[in-house]
Amino acid sequence: MDKHYDAKAAEAKWYKFWEENGCFHQDPDGREPYSVVIPPPNVTGILHMGHALNQTIQDILVRWRRMQGRNTLWLPGTDHAGIATQNVVEKALKKEGKRRQDLGREKFLERVWEWKRQYGGTIVHQQRMLGNSTDWRRERFTFDEGCSRAVAKVFTQLYDEGLVYKGNYIVNWCPRCGTAPANDELEHEPNHGHFWYVRYPVVGRATGVKGEPYKDYVMVATTRPETLPGDTAVAVNPKDDRYAHLVGKTVILPLTGREIPVISDDYVDREFGTGIVKITPAHDPNDFLVGKRHGLAEINIMTDDAHMNELAGEKYCGMDRWECRKAIVEDLDAGGFLDHIEDIDNQVGHCYRCHETVESRLSKQWFVKMKPLAEPAIAAVKSGEVKFVPERWSKIYFNWMENIQDWCISRQLWWGHRIPAYYLKSDAEQVFVAETAEEALAKAKKATGNAALTIADLDQDPDVLDTWFSSWLWPFSTLGWPEKTKDLEYYYPTTDLVTAQDIIFFWVARMMMAGIHFMKKPPFRNIVIHGIVRAADGSKMSKSKGNSLDPLELIDQYSADALRFSIALITSLECDTKVNKEKFEIGRNFTTKIWNAARFLLMQEAEVEKLNVEKLKSPDAAAQPFNLSTFQPFNLSNEILEAYRIQDGALAVYDFFWTQICDGYVEYVKDSPNKAASVAILRDVFWKALRLLHPYMPFVTEEVAHQLGFLKEGETIMLQEFPKGYTDAEKAAWGVTEGNYEFVNAKREAITAIRALRAEYKVPPATFVKVTVATDDAKAAAEADSLKKAMRAESVDFVAAGSDLAMPSKITKFGTVYLSLEGLVDKAAEAKRIAGELAKLAGFIKSSEAKLANENFVAHAPEAVVAEARRKLAENKEKVAQLEKLAKLFARGIYKERKMK
RNA sequence: GGGCUAUUAGCUCAGUUGGUUAGAGCGCUUCCUUGACAUGGAAGAGGUCAGUGGUCCGAAUCCACUAUAGCCCACCA
């Protein structure tokens, strides 16, 4: 075995082996399935820390379940990411001086597919670096043939059920991209804007005179004066006494002379602005709703590229919106309508893609009615059929689901699933929705009674569907739906879904709805929500801030195992994870530790090579400092992972391997009286530990398992059984009993106690000391030699238990160990230290006594707790007695060793 | 405005249904290069568990309020 572990070589070698040998792939059989679908990353994406966290958690669960013997599927794939991908290709086109319109739809789409073939594999190759055990043979793409078929079927079915409709709606509109970004795709940015206070003269109470302020008017504050020509009312709060008399009156819309009503609506905030709002239903989402409630007209005064149209008035028609704002403000001022201007800081929505200020625009869009879909999805979580882990996320889920809005699913893009709606060229009002053009044609023929219609007589809707419209089908479209495949039957519903909190709404909730609606069963049983990876200062990682860590760089520097293990160890499902580079050293160091422990085992085995196996079962084999029955990690790992406590699991195996095996047992093996037996046990424990560690650190465990000969060529640790605790039979075979364990453990405790005493009294390591042990254990005396060595003692004497020696001591299960300090310490300093120690102990004793004096404590607390409290009290009292004696001796300066017996 | 969460060691965080003198990693102090490992080993310092009040024999844990921080949704015309 090489002195140093070559992670890069091992990781490349083993991943290739696993993938080529189909270790990630299983087919439906009679076993219990365990299935997970990966949250598909954008095909344009590159691997970031969020993926690393998300996928590490999944891979740990998947590898663990696979080793448990479950038929395991982890299905990978990518998302076609409509706007992001289109954007990438458009940017490339721009370099050639072209726009997508220059190519035309068909040619452009060819370009995108070409881009996908060339670069779309980036992230899936990067995922392999992490060691993901995803079944690449089943890799899917949201825009592949099968997923596209599912999308068309779903759209058609929902349409037939009346759950998809086309409606007038106010949507966000990016005038530059010509798209309708969803609310969640907007970036709200602080804006230093203005409040223009505009007077709307009240009809019948005054007339305006040019150049003079109006006397009777209502004053409206607006940040968007350019939308004024679209106003169809002004509104006040119904509870606002100041303006109650105005409701029902009519005011004149400045610059237009149009008369518009004063209405009252709860939407208006009395405290904000003047308490009077202009209502522009075609250009503001809230105004749109107000307009609907009051039956107001919707006057669209803008074109798609944010220029004013003829309805804005002759003067403004053709102006850009900002130009128009300027012109209108000037005209309002000139006309005496502008009262004053105020600075105001507000938030303005920007297109996340091109950063253009987003406009609210009235348009025809396709929608999904969400309420009927949401109801069963709420019920499935309420009933416990589907569980959130941690449970509290269900509250957020309910909150959103219960206030759900219809989902605008049409997008004015080219890259995506085209809406399967076809219009008659001769009459665009007639729409036929069908999975294919042929079926639509058939429907059209039937509806019109015109058998001569051809496909050329139909226009397909130019828009495509929101990316989420394919993602929400992911758990079943990837398994073959709408075909009734074996995979679908066997692996659906999937077991766990692992994702971050930020897509509970967009993705998780919608998958719930689609799964229940189309499959009649929720798509997964458990929704595991983890936090977001943040930079060390708690801010979001972003490239622009330069505070992001690149997982590929970390893999390069520390290894994939190191990255995975560190992530598992520092990540709590409960909250976000703050990371910095140093944290990944934990995993790197652990990898090294495992490697070195393996080398130690091989060296020890070389030493005992000639000893035969039979010796293991000799009584000596019993004297091992391990109680195999209380080998916690073996028993606990399954329980911990059942509860998705990844961090606890990582900590448990880490502590077990490092503290128990390396710091404890390995040190013992070095001086073991029966090395052959100890090494054999170490080998057995090591093999179990490797399997325990494998889900966290797949590569180093595989490599070490082969180096140590646990596996033959062609075998893999991936498919070995996940270890359980030692059985009684195994323990009997090792000759391990509780009593032996207790004794050896006590001995170790004694050694630790002497080390501590030496440190307390600052005894240099080179100085050999005299040790006395007060014990009645007959076996103890036989250990004098090994104790001497471990304690760096000149001599180890044994006296009867209870013997009272005025020397520094520690109480252990082995007995009381005394350290002779003759001529070794500064007496004055020591007296002071002892005084401090006594004060501390007095506090403990006082609280312990109070506790034990409390009848209720004795009556109610668990027996073990009470017993332990008693034991501690007695022990502390004993300690105090000893310290007091010692203190006296120090104080008198006559400390001197007195041997009893 | 609506919803959710957090506050424990210098830092990042554990602490499962209330129950031993509240733990880990990093950092810090002292010591150690005797062949598994200095990416290491041994020992140690460091916390009135944000505050106040309550329930209980017993509270970091449950309840109420306060303070501070953060997240999500909606959003100021």
CSV table of C-alpha atoms in Angstrom, one decimal, chain A residues 498-731:
chain,number,residue,atom,x,y,z
A,498,VAL,CA,-34.5,15.8,-1.7
A,499,THR,CA,-34.4,19.5,-2.5
A,500,ALA,CA,-33.8,23.0,-1.1
A,501,GLN,CA,-36.5,25.2,0.4
A,502,ASP,CA,-36.5,27.7,-2.4
A,503,ILE,CA,-38.4,25.5,-4.8
A,504,ILE,CA,-41.0,24.1,-2.5
A,505,PHE,CA,-43.6,26.2,-4.4
A,506,PHE,CA,-42.4,26.2,-7.9
A,507,TRP,CA,-41.5,22.6,-8.1
A,508,VAL,CA,-42.4,20.4,-5.1
A,509,ALA,CA,-46.0,21.6,-4.7
A,510,ARG,CA,-46.7,21.4,-8.4
A,511,MET,CA,-45.3,17.9,-8.6
A,512,MET,CA,-47.6,16.9,-5.8
A,513,MET,CA,-50.5,18.3,-7.8
A,514,ALA,CA,-49.6,16.7,-11.1
A,515,GLY,CA,-48.7,13.3,-9.5
A,516,ILE,CA,-52.0,13.1,-7.7
A,517,HIS,CA,-54.0,14.3,-10.6
A,518,PHE,CA,-52.5,12.1,-13.3
A,519,MET,CA,-51.2,9.1,-11.4
A,520,LYS,CA,-53.8,9.1,-8.6
A,521,LYS,CA,-50.9,8.9,-6.1
A,522,PRO,CA,-48.6,11.5,-4.7
A,523,PRO,CA,-45.2,11.4,-6.5
A,524,PHE,CA,-43.1,10.7,-3.4
A,525,ARG,CA,-43.5,9.7,0.3
A,526,ASN,CA,-41.0,12.0,1.9
A,527,ILE,CA,-40.0,15.5,1.0
A,528,VAL,CA,-36.6,16.2,2.4
A,529,ILE,CA,-35.8,19.8,2.6
A,530,HIS,CA,-32.3,21.1,3.2
A,531,GLY,CA,-30.9,24.6,3.5
A,532,ILE,CA,-29.0,26.7,1.1
A,533,VAL,CA,-25.3,26.9,1.0
A,534,ARG,CA,-24.1,30.3,2.0
A,535,ALA,CA,-20.8,32.1,2.1
A,536,ALA,CA,-19.0,32.3,5.4
A,537,ASP,CA,-20.6,35.7,6.2
A,538,GLY,CA,-24.1,34.3,5.7
A,539,SER,CA,-24.7,36.0,2.3
A,540,LYS,CA,-25.8,34.1,-0.7
A,541,MET,CA,-23.0,32.7,-2.8
A,542,SER,CA,-22.8,34.4,-6.1
A,543,LYS,CA,-20.2,34.7,-8.8
A,544,SER,CA,-20.5,38.4,-9.0
A,545,LYS,CA,-19.7,38.8,-5.4
A,546,GLY,CA,-16.8,36.5,-5.7
A,547,ASN,CA,-17.7,34.7,-2.5
A,548,SER,CA,-18.6,31.4,-4.1
A,549,LEU,CA,-16.8,28.1,-3.7
A,550,ASP,CA,-16.5,25.9,-6.7
A,551,PRO,CA,-17.1,22.2,-5.8
A,552,LEU,CA,-14.9,21.1,-8.7
A,553,GLU,CA,-12.0,23.1,-7.3
A,554,LEU,CA,-12.6,21.6,-3.9
A,555,ILE,CA,-12.6,18.1,-5.5
A,556,ASP,CA,-9.4,18.9,-7.2
A,557,GLN,CA,-7.8,20.2,-4.1
A,558,TYR,CA,-9.2,17.9,-1.4
A,559,SER,CA,-11.0,15.0,-3.3
A,560,ALA,CA,-14.6,14.2,-3.8
A,561,ASP,CA,-14.8,12.1,-0.7
A,562,ALA,CA,-13.5,15.1,1.3
A,563,LEU,CA,-16.1,17.4,-0.2
A,564,ARG,CA,-18.9,14.9,0.4
A,565,PHE,CA,-18.0,14.1,3.9
A,566,SER,CA,-17.4,17.7,5.0
A,567,ILE,CA,-20.7,18.7,3.5
A,568,ALA,CA,-22.5,15.9,5.3
A,569,LEU,CA,-20.8,16.7,8.5
A,570,ILE,CA,-21.5,20.5,8.5
A,571,THR,CA,-25.0,20.4,7.0
A,572,SER,CA,-28.1,20.5,9.1
A,573,LEU,CA,-31.4,20.0,7.5
A,574,GLU,CA,-32.7,22.5,9.9
A,575,CYS,CA,-30.9,25.6,8.6
A,576,ASP,CA,-28.7,27.1,6.0
A,577,THR,CA,-25.1,26.0,5.8
A,578,LYS,CA,-22.3,28.5,5.9
A,579,VAL,CA,-19.2,27.3,4.4
A,580,ASN,CA,-15.6,28.3,3.8
A,581,LYS,CA,-12.8,26.5,2.3
A,582,GLU,CA,-11.2,25.4,5.6
A,583,LYS,CA,-14.2,23.3,6.5
A,584,PHE,CA,-13.4,20.9,3.7
A,585,GLU,CA,-10.1,20.0,5.4
A,586,ILE,CA,-12.1,17.9,7.9
A,587,GLY,CA,-13.0,15.5,5.1
A,588,ARG,CA,-9.6,15.6,3.6
A,589,ASN,CA,-8.0,14.8,7.0
A,590,PHE,CA,-10.5,12.1,7.6
A,591,THR,CA,-9.6,10.5,4.3
A,592,THR,CA,-6.0,10.5,5.2
A,593,LYS,CA,-6.8,9.0,8.6
A,594,ILE,CA,-8.7,6.1,7.0
A,595,TRP,CA,-5.8,5.5,4.6
A,596,ASN,CA,-3.2,5.5,7.4
A,597,ALA,CA,-5.2,3.3,9.6
A,598,ALA,CA,-5.4,0.8,6.8
A,599,ARG,CA,-1.7,0.9,6.4
A,600,PHE,CA,-1.3,0.3,10.1
A,601,LEU,CA,-3.5,-2.8,9.8
A,602,LEU,CA,-1.4,-4.2,7.0
A,603,MET,CA,1.8,-3.6,9.0
A,604,GLN,CA,0.4,-5.3,12.0
A,605,GLU,CA,-0.9,-8.2,10.0
A,606,ALA,CA,2.6,-8.6,8.5
A,607,GLU,CA,3.9,-8.9,12.1
A,608,VAL,CA,1.5,-11.6,13.1
A,609,GLU,CA,1.5,-13.4,9.8
A,610,LYS,CA,2.7,-16.7,11.2
A,611,LEU,CA,0.1,-16.9,13.9
A,612,ASN,CA,-2.8,-19.2,13.1
A,613,VAL,CA,-6.5,-18.4,13.3
A,614,GLU,CA,-7.3,-20.8,16.1
A,615,LYS,CA,-5.6,-18.6,18.6
A,616,LEU,CA,-8.2,-16.0,18.1
A,617,LYS,CA,-10.7,-18.1,20.0
A,618,SER,CA,-8.4,-18.5,23.0
A,619,PRO,CA,-9.6,-16.9,26.2
A,620,ASP,CA,-7.0,-14.1,25.6
A,621,ALA,CA,-9.0,-12.9,22.7
A,622,ALA,CA,-11.6,-11.8,25.1
A,623,ALA,CA,-9.4,-9.1,26.6
A,624,GLN,CA,-10.2,-6.5,24.0
A,625,PRO,CA,-11.1,-3.0,24.8
A,626,PHE,CA,-14.2,-3.2,22.7
A,627,ASN,CA,-17.6,-4.3,23.7
A,628,LEU,CA,-18.9,-5.4,20.3
A,629,SER,CA,-22.4,-5.4,21.6
A,630,THR,CA,-22.3,-1.7,22.3
A,631,PHE,CA,-20.8,-0.9,19.0
A,632,GLN,CA,-23.1,2.0,18.6
A,633,PRO,CA,-22.6,3.2,15.0
A,634,PHE,CA,-23.4,-0.3,13.7
A,635,ASN,CA,-26.7,-0.2,15.5
A,636,LEU,CA,-27.4,3.4,15.2
A,637,SER,CA,-26.5,4.2,11.6
A,638,ASN,CA,-29.6,2.7,10.2
A,639,GLU,CA,-31.8,4.4,12.7
A,640,ILE,CA,-30.1,7.7,12.1
A,641,LEU,CA,-30.4,7.6,8.4
A,642,GLU,CA,-34.0,6.4,8.6
A,643,ALA,CA,-34.6,9.8,10.3
A,644,TYR,CA,-32.7,11.6,7.5
A,645,ARG,CA,-30.2,12.8,10.2
A,646,ILE,CA,-27.3,12.9,7.7
A,647,GLN,CA,-25.2,15.1,9.9
A,648,ASP,CA,-25.6,12.9,13.0
A,649,GLY,CA,-24.8,9.9,10.8
A,650,ALA,CA,-21.6,11.5,9.6
A,651,LEU,CA,-20.6,12.5,13.1
A,652,ALA,CA,-21.3,9.1,14.4
A,653,VAL,CA,-19.1,7.3,11.9
A,654,TYR,CA,-16.5,10.0,12.2
A,655,ASP,CA,-16.3,9.6,15.9
A,656,PHE,CA,-16.5,5.9,15.7
A,657,PHE,CA,-13.6,5.5,13.3
A,658,TRP,CA,-11.4,8.3,14.6
A,659,THR,CA,-11.9,8.2,18.3
A,660,GLN,CA,-12.9,4.6,18.9
A,661,ILE,CA,-10.9,2.7,16.4
A,662,CYS,CA,-7.9,4.9,15.8
A,663,ASP,CA,-7.4,6.7,19.1
A,664,GLY,CA,-8.6,3.8,21.1
A,665,TYR,CA,-8.3,0.4,19.6
A,666,VAL,CA,-5.3,1.0,17.3
A,667,GLU,CA,-3.3,2.3,20.3
A,668,TYR,CA,-4.3,-0.7,22.3
A,669,VAL,CA,-3.3,-3.1,19.5
A,670,LYS,CA,0.2,-1.8,19.6
A,671,ASP,CA,0.7,-3.1,23.1
A,672,SER,CA,-1.8,-5.9,23.0
A,673,PRO,CA,-0.9,-9.0,25.0
A,674,ASN,CA,-2.4,-11.0,22.3
A,675,LYS,CA,-1.6,-9.2,19.1
A,676,ALA,CA,-2.9,-11.9,16.8
A,677,ALA,CA,-6.3,-11.7,18.3
A,678,SER,CA,-6.4,-8.0,18.4
A,679,VAL,CA,-5.3,-7.6,14.8
A,680,ALA,CA,-7.9,-10.1,13.7
A,681,ILE,CA,-10.6,-8.2,15.5
A,682,LEU,CA,-9.3,-4.9,14.1
A,683,ARG,CA,-9.6,-6.4,10.6
A,684,ASP,CA,-13.2,-7.4,11.2
A,685,VAL,CA,-14.2,-4.1,12.7
A,686,PHE,CA,-12.4,-2.3,9.9
A,687,TRP,CA,-14.3,-4.1,7.2
A,688,LYS,CA,-17.6,-3.2,8.9
A,689,ALA,CA,-16.5,0.4,9.3
A,690,LEU,CA,-15.6,0.8,5.7
A,691,ARG,CA,-19.1,-0.3,4.7
A,692,LEU,CA,-20.5,2.1,7.2
A,693,LEU,CA,-18.5,4.9,5.7
A,694,HIS,CA,-19.1,4.0,2.1
A,695,PRO,CA,-22.3,6.1,1.6
A,696,TYR,CA,-20.4,9.2,2.8
A,697,MET,CA,-17.0,8.5,1.2
A,698,PRO,CA,-17.5,6.0,-1.7
A,699,PHE,CA,-14.1,6.2,-3.3
A,700,VAL,CA,-11.6,5.8,-0.4
A,701,THR,CA,-13.7,3.1,1.1
A,702,GLU,CA,-13.7,1.2,-2.2
A,703,GLU,CA,-10.0,1.6,-2.7
A,704,VAL,CA,-9.1,0.6,0.9
A,705,ALA,CA,-11.5,-2.4,0.8
A,706,HIS,CA,-9.5,-3.7,-2.2
A,707,GLN,CA,-6.1,-2.8,-0.8
A,708,LEU,CA,-6.9,-4.7,2.4
A,709,GLY,CA,-8.2,-7.6,0.5
A,710,PHE,CA,-11.8,-7.5,1.7
A,711,LEU,CA,-12.9,-7.6,-1.9
A,712,LYS,CA,-11.6,-9.4,-4.9
A,713,GLU,CA,-11.1,-7.9,-8.3
A,714,GLY,CA,-14.4,-7.3,-10.0
A,715,GLU,CA,-16.2,-6.9,-6.7
A,716,THR,CA,-17.4,-3.6,-5.3
A,717,ILE,CA,-18.2,-2.3,-1.8
A,718,MET,CA,-21.2,-0.6,-3.3
A,719,LEU,CA,-23.1,-3.9,-3.4
A,720,GLN,CA,-22.0,-5.3,-0.1
A,721,GLU,CA,-24.3,-5.6,2.9
A,722,PHE,CA,-24.6,-2.5,5.1
A,723,PRO,CA,-23.3,-3.6,8.5
A,724,LYS,CA,-25.5,-4.1,11.5
A,725,GLY,CA,-24.5,-4.6,15.1
A,726,TYR,CA,-22.6,-7.7,16.2
A,727,THR,CA,-24.9,-10.7,16.9
A,728,ASP,CA,-24.6,-12.8,20.0
A,729,ALA,CA,-23.2,-15.6,17.9
A,730,GLU,CA,-20.4,-13.3,16.5
A,731,LYS,CA,-19.6,-12.0,20.0
